[in-house]
mmCIF file of C-alpha atoms in Angstrom:
data_model
loop_
_atom_site.group_PDB
_atom_site.id
_atom_site.type_symbol
_atom_site.label_atom_id
_atom_site.label_comp_id
_atom_site.label_asym_id
_atom_site.label_seq_id
_atom_site.Cartn_x
_atom_site.Cartn_y
_atom_site.Cartn_z
ATOM 1 C CA UNK A 286 -0.281 -0.139 0.025
ATOM 2 C CA UNK A 287 1.191 3.500 -1.286
ATOM 3 C CA UNK A 288 1.527 6.101 1.602
ATOM 4 C CA UNK A 289 -0.777 8.882 1.268
ATOM 5 C CA UNK A 290 1.269 12.260 -0.320
ATOM 6 C CA UNK A 291 2.917 14.310 2.070
ATOM 7 C CA UNK A 292 1.786 18.162 1.643
ATOM 8 C CA UNK A 293 4.712 20.099 1.838
ATOM 9 C CA UNK A 294 4.815 23.960 2.516
ATOM 10 C CA UNK A 295 5.283 26.184 -0.078
ATOM 11 C CA UNK A 296 8.355 27.744 1.190
ATOM 12 C CA UNK A 297 11.887 26.092 2.034
ATOM 13 C CA UNK A 298 14.479 27.591 4.266
ATOM 14 C CA UNK A 299 16.487 29.845 1.943
ATOM 15 C CA UNK A 300 13.512 31.076 -0.153
ATOM 16 C CA UNK A 301 13.808 35.234 -0.822
ATOM 17 C CA UNK A 302 10.668 36.254 0.062
ATOM 18 C CA UNK A 303 8.585 39.727 0.214
ATOM 19 C CA UNK A 304 5.312 40.649 1.906
ATOM 20 C CA UNK A 305 3.691 41.929 5.490
ATOM 21 C CA UNK A 306 5.087 40.593 8.783
ATOM 22 C CA UNK A 307 2.868 39.020 11.157
ATOM 23 C CA UNK A 308 2.215 40.500 14.754
ATOM 24 C CA UNK A 309 -0.335 38.958 17.096
ATOM 25 C CA UNK A 310 -3.490 41.155 17.862
ATOM 26 C CA UNK A 311 -2.449 40.852 21.350
ATOM 27 C CA UNK A 312 1.089 42.631 20.846
ATOM 28 C CA UNK A 313 -0.209 45.506 18.297
ATOM 29 C CA UNK A 314 -0.155 48.101 20.899
ATOM 30 C CA UNK A 315 3.715 47.912 20.956
ATOM 31 C CA UNK A 316 4.542 46.688 17.449
ATOM 32 C CA UNK A 317 2.608 46.787 13.995
ATOM 33 C CA UNK A 318 2.832 44.522 11.233
ATOM 34 C CA UNK A 319 5.671 45.866 8.258
ATOM 35 C CA UNK A 320 6.230 45.315 4.798
ATOM 36 C CA UNK A 321 9.404 42.752 5.103
ATOM 37 C CA UNK A 322 11.819 41.215 2.502
ATOM 38 C CA UNK A 323 14.215 38.299 3.525
ATOM 39 C CA UNK A 324 15.019 34.878 3.607
ATOM 40 C CA UNK A 325 13.126 32.132 5.118
ATOM 41 C CA UNK A 326 15.180 30.814 8.253
ATOM 42 C CA UNK A 327 12.157 28.730 9.641
ATOM 43 C CA UNK A 328 9.074 26.995 8.536
ATOM 44 C CA UNK A 329 6.376 27.019 11.323
ATOM 45 C CA UNK A 330 3.592 24.748 11.835
ATOM 46 C CA UNK A 331 0.203 24.893 9.830
ATOM 47 C CA UNK A 332 0.884 22.371 7.177
ATOM 48 C CA UNK A 333 -1.059 19.519 6.004
ATOM 49 C CA UNK A 334 -4.763 21.348 6.728
ATOM 50 C CA UNK A 335 -3.749 21.546 10.464
ATOM 51 C CA UNK A 336 -4.119 25.017 11.186
ATOM 52 C CA UNK A 337 -3.933 26.165 7.624
ATOM 53 C CA UNK A 338 -5.132 29.388 8.062
ATOM 54 C CA UNK A 339 -2.245 30.202 10.327
ATOM 55 C CA UNK A 340 0.803 28.571 8.832
ATOM 56 C CA UNK A 341 3.821 30.599 8.922
ATOM 57 C CA UNK A 342 7.652 30.804 8.450
ATOM 58 C CA UNK A 343 10.085 33.094 9.977
ATOM 59 C CA UNK A 344 12.309 35.603 7.589
ATOM 60 C CA UNK A 345 15.269 36.998 8.472
ATOM 61 C CA UNK A 346 15.822 40.667 7.357
ATOM 62 C CA UNK A 347 19.058 41.867 5.889
ATOM 63 C CA UNK A 348 19.367 44.069 9.391
ATOM 64 C CA UNK A 349 19.541 40.599 11.004
ATOM 65 C CA UNK A 350 15.963 40.798 12.524
ATOM 66 C CA UNK A 351 13.703 37.861 12.244
ATOM 67 C CA UNK A 352 10.171 38.288 11.851
ATOM 68 C CA UNK A 353 7.210 35.959 11.468
ATOM 69 C CA UNK A 354 4.710 35.961 8.247
ATOM 70 C CA UNK A 355 1.735 33.989 7.395
ATOM 71 C CA UNK A 356 1.948 32.196 4.166
ATOM 72 C CA UNK A 357 -1.059 34.099 2.771
ATOM 73 C CA UNK A 358 0.749 37.309 3.322
ATOM 74 C CA UNK A 359 4.022 36.577 1.433
ATOM 75 C CA UNK A 360 5.521 35.756 -2.199
ATOM 76 C CA UNK A 361 8.706 34.592 -3.282
ATOM 77 C CA UNK A 362 10.970 37.304 -4.939
ATOM 78 C CA UNK A 363 12.160 35.957 -8.437
ATOM 79 C CA UNK A 364 15.779 36.395 -8.790
#
């Protein structure tokens, strides 16, 4: 019997992406979402249909800071 296909994240570590960072609503008094461009450094949870609406990645900016971003709010930058 063949195992079911694995659903993969649309982004991989090292992908260059751009979009808007994610800030949890309870943290927005001290931090606001911002436009970001950087490399994916970690793929978070939410794949394979579990919490898919909140699937996220961590993106490292040129400054060295990292920001969380929902996959629905970013896109790959084409070289």
